[in-house]
mmCIF file of C-alpha atoms in Angstrom:
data_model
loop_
_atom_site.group_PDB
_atom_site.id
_atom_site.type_symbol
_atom_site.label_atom_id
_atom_site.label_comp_id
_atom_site.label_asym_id
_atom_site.label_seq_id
_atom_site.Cartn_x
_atom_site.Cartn_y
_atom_site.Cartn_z
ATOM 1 C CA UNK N 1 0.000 0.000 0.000
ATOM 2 C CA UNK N 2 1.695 3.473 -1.131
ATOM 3 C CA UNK N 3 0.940 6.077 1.074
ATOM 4 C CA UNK N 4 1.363 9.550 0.626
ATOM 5 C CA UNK N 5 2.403 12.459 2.835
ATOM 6 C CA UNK N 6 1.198 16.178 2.720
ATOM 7 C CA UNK N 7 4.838 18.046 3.074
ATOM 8 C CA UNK N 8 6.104 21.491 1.612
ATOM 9 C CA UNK N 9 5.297 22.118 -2.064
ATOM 10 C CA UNK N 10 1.550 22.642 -3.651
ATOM 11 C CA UNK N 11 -0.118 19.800 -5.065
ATOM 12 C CA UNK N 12 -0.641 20.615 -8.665
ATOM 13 C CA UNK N 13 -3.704 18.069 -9.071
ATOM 14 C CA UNK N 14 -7.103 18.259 -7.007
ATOM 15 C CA UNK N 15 -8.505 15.798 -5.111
ATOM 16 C CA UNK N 16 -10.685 14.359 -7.456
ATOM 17 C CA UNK N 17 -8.024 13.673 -9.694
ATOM 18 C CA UNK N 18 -6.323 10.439 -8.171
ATOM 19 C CA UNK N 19 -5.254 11.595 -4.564
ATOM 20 C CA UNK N 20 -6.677 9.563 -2.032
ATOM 21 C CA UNK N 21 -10.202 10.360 0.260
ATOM 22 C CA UNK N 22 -8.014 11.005 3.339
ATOM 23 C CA UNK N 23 -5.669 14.143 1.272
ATOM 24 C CA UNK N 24 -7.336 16.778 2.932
ATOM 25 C CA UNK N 25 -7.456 15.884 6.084
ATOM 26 C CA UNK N 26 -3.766 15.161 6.057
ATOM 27 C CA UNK N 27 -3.099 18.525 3.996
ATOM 28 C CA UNK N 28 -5.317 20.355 6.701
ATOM 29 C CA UNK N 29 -3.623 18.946 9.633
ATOM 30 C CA UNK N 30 -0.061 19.793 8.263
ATOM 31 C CA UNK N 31 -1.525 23.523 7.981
ATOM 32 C CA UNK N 32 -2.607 23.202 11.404
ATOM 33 C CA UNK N 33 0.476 22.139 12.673
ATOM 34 C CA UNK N 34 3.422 23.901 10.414
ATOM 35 C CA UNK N 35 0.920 27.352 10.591
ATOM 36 C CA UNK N 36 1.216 27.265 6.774
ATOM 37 C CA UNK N 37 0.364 25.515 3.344
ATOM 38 C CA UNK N 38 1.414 22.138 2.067
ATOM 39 C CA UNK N 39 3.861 22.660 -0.760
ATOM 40 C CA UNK N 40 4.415 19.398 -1.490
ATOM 41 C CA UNK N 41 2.856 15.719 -1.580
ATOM 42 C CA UNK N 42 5.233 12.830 -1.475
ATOM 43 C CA UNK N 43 4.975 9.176 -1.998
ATOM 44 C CA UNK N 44 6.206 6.108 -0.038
ATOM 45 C CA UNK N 45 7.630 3.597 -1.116
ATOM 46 C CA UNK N 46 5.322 0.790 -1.864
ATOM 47 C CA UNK N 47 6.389 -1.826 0.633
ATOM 48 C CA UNK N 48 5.557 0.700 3.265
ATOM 49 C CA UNK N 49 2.484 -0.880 5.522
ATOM 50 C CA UNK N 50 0.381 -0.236 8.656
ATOM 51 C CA UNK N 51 0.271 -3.452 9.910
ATOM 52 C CA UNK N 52 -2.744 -5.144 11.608
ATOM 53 C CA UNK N 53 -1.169 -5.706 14.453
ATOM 54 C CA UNK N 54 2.264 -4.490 16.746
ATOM 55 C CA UNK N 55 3.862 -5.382 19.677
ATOM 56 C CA UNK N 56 2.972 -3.629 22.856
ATOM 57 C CA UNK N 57 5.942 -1.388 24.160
ATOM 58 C CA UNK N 58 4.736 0.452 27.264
ATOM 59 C CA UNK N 59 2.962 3.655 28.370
ATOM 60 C CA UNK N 60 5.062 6.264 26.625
ATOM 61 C CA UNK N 61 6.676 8.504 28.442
ATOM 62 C CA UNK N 62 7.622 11.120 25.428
ATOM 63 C CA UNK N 63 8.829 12.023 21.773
ATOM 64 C CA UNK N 64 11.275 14.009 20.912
ATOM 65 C CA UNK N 65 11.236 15.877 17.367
ATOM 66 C CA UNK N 66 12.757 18.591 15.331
ATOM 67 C CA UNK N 67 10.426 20.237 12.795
ATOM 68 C CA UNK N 68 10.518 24.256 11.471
ATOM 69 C CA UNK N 69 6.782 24.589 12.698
ATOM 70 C CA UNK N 70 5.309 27.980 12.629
ATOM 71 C CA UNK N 71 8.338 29.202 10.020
ATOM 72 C CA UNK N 72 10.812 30.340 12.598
ATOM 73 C CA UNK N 73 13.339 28.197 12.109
ATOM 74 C CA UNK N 74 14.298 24.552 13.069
ATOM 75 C CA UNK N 75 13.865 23.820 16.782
ATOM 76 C CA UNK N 76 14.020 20.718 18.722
ATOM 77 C CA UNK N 77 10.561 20.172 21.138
ATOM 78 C CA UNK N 78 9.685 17.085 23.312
ATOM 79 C CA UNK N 79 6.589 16.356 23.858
ATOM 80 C CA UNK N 80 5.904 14.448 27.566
ATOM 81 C CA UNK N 81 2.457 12.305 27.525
ATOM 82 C CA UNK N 82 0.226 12.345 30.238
ATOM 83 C CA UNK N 83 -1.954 8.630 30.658
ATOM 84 C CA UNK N 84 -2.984 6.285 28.073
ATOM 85 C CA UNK N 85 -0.582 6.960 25.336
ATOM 86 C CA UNK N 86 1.222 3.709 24.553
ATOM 87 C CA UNK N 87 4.129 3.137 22.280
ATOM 88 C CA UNK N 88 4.049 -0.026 19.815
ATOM 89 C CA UNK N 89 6.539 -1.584 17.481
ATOM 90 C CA UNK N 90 6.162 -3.334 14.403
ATOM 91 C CA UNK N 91 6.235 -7.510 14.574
ATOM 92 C CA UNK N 92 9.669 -8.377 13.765
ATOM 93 C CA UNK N 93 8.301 -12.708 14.484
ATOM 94 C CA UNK N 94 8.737 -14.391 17.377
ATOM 95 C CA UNK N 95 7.005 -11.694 19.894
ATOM 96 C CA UNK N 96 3.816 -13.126 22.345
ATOM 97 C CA UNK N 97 2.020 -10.437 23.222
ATOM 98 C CA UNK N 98 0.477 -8.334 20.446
ATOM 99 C CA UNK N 99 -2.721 -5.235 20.088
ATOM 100 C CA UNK N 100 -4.362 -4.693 17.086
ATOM 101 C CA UNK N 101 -4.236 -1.161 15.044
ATOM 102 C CA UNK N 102 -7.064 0.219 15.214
ATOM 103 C CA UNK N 103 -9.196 -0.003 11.578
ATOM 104 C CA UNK N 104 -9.221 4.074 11.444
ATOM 105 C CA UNK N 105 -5.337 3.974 11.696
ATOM 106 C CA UNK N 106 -4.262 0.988 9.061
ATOM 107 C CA UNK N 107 -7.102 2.903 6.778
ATOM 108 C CA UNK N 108 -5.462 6.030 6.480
ATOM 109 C CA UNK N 109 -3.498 6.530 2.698
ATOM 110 C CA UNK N 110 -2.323 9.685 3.561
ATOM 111 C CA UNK N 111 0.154 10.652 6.489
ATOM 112 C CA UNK N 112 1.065 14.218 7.480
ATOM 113 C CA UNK N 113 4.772 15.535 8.125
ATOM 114 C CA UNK N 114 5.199 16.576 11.355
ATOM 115 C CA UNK N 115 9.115 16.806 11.771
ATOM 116 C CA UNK N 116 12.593 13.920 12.590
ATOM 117 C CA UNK N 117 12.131 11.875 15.160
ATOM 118 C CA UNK N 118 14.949 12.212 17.768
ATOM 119 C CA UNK N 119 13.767 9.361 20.047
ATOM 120 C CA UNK N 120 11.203 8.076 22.547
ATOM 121 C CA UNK N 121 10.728 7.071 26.150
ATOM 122 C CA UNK N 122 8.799 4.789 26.955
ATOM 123 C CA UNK N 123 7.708 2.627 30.641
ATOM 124 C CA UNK N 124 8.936 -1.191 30.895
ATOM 125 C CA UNK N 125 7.450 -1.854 34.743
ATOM 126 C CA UNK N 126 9.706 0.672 36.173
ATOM 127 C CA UNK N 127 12.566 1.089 33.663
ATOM 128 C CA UNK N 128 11.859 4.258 31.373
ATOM 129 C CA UNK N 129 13.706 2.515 28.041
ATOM 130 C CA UNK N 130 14.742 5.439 25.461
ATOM 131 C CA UNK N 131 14.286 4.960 21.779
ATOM 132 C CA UNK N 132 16.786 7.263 20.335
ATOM 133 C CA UNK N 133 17.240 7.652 16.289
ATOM 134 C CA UNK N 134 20.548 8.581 14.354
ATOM 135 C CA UNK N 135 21.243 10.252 11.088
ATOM 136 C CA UNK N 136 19.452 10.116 9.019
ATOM 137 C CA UNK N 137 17.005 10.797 11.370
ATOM 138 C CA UNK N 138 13.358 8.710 11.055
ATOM 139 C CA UNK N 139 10.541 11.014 10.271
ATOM 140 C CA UNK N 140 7.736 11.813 12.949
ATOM 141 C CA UNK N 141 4.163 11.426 10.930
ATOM 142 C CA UNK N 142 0.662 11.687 12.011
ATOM 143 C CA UNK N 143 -2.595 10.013 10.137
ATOM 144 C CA UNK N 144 -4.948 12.776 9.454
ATOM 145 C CA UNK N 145 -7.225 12.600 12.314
ATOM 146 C CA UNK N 146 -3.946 13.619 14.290
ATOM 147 C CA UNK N 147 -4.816 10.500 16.813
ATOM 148 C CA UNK N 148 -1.622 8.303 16.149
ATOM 149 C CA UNK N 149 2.055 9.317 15.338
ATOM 150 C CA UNK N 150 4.333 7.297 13.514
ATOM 151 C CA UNK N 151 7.549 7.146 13.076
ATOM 152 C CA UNK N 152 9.036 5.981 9.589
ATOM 153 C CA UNK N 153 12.390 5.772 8.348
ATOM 154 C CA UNK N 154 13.529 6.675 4.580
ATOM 155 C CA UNK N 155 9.641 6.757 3.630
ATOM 156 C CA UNK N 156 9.660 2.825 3.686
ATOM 157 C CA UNK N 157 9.797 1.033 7.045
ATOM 158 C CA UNK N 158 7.848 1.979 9.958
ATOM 159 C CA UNK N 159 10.542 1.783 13.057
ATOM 160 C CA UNK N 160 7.278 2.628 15.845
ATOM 161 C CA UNK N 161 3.622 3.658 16.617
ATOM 162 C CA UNK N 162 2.366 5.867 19.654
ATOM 163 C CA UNK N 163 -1.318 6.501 20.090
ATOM 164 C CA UNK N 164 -4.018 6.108 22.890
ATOM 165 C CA UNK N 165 -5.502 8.675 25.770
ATOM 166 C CA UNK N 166 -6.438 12.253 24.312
ATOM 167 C CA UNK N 167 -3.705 12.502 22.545
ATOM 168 C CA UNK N 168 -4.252 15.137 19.062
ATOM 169 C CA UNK N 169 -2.282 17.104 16.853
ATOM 170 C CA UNK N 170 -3.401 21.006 17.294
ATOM 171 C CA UNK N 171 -1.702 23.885 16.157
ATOM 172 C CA UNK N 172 0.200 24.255 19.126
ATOM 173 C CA UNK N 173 1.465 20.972 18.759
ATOM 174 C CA UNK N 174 1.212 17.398 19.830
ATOM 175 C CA UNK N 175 -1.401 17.462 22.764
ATOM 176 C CA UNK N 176 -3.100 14.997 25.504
#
């Protein structure tokens, strides 16, 4: 399933012309977010999937990204969670436990830029276990109800998957 991602440059078709139901909404919420127009719409690469299912992490604890919101220049922002945000991964075979994505999330054909992904925290029983990224750093999307971030690396392999509690994408940012 290709999926494609509302960026920086102006899509020069509209909606109607091949771009999938969900393009608005993801277009919309990057406007939200960045506090200006999409210029671009990219496309995964086709092996790129949201699976069925994931392994449970933990409760997650935070993200950290970098992103140019608001036009102001690059800035690095973490974002703690407050209850029932969990973090998943993707099943890499062998794991026991496992939680279904929810329908609305494996649905979605369009996914919105929201910045890198430095890294997340996340709860093991007690331990706090950090996820950090290197160069080139993974990028941080969101599916276009803003509901559940994912984190993708070189537009092909989904590396992680945090959603659950209140958690939203406004225009200040990611909220809960």
């Amino acid at each position: 399933m290709r999926k494609n991602r509302a960026t920086s440059r102006a899509p020069t078709r509209k909606a109607s012309e091949g771009y999938p139901r969900d393009m608005g909404r993801a277009i919309h919420r990057y406007g939200v977010f960045q506090d200006r127009d999409a210029r671009e719409i990219g496309v995964f690469h086709r092996s790129l999937q949201i699976p069925e299912a994931v392994v449970p992490l933990g409760p997650a604890v935070n993200v950290l990204y970098r992103s140019d919101k608001w036009n102001d220049g690059t800035h690095n922002y973490i974002h703690e969670f407050s209850n029932g945000v969990r973090a998943y991964k993707p099943i890499e075979g062998g794991e026991g436990r496992i939680k279904a994505v929810p329908r609305t999330f494996r649905s979605a054909k369009t996914l919105t830029l929201l910045g890198k992904c430095l890294g997340f925290t996340y709860l093991e029983g007690d331990d706090k276990i950090e996820s950090h990224t290197k160069r080139p750093y993974p990028e941080l999307y969101c599916v276009p109800s803003g509901r559940c971030l994912l984190v993708i690396h070189g537009k092909r392999k989904l590396l992680g998957m945090l959603w659950g509690g209140k958690m939203r994408i406004e225009a200040r940012g990611i909220v809960d």
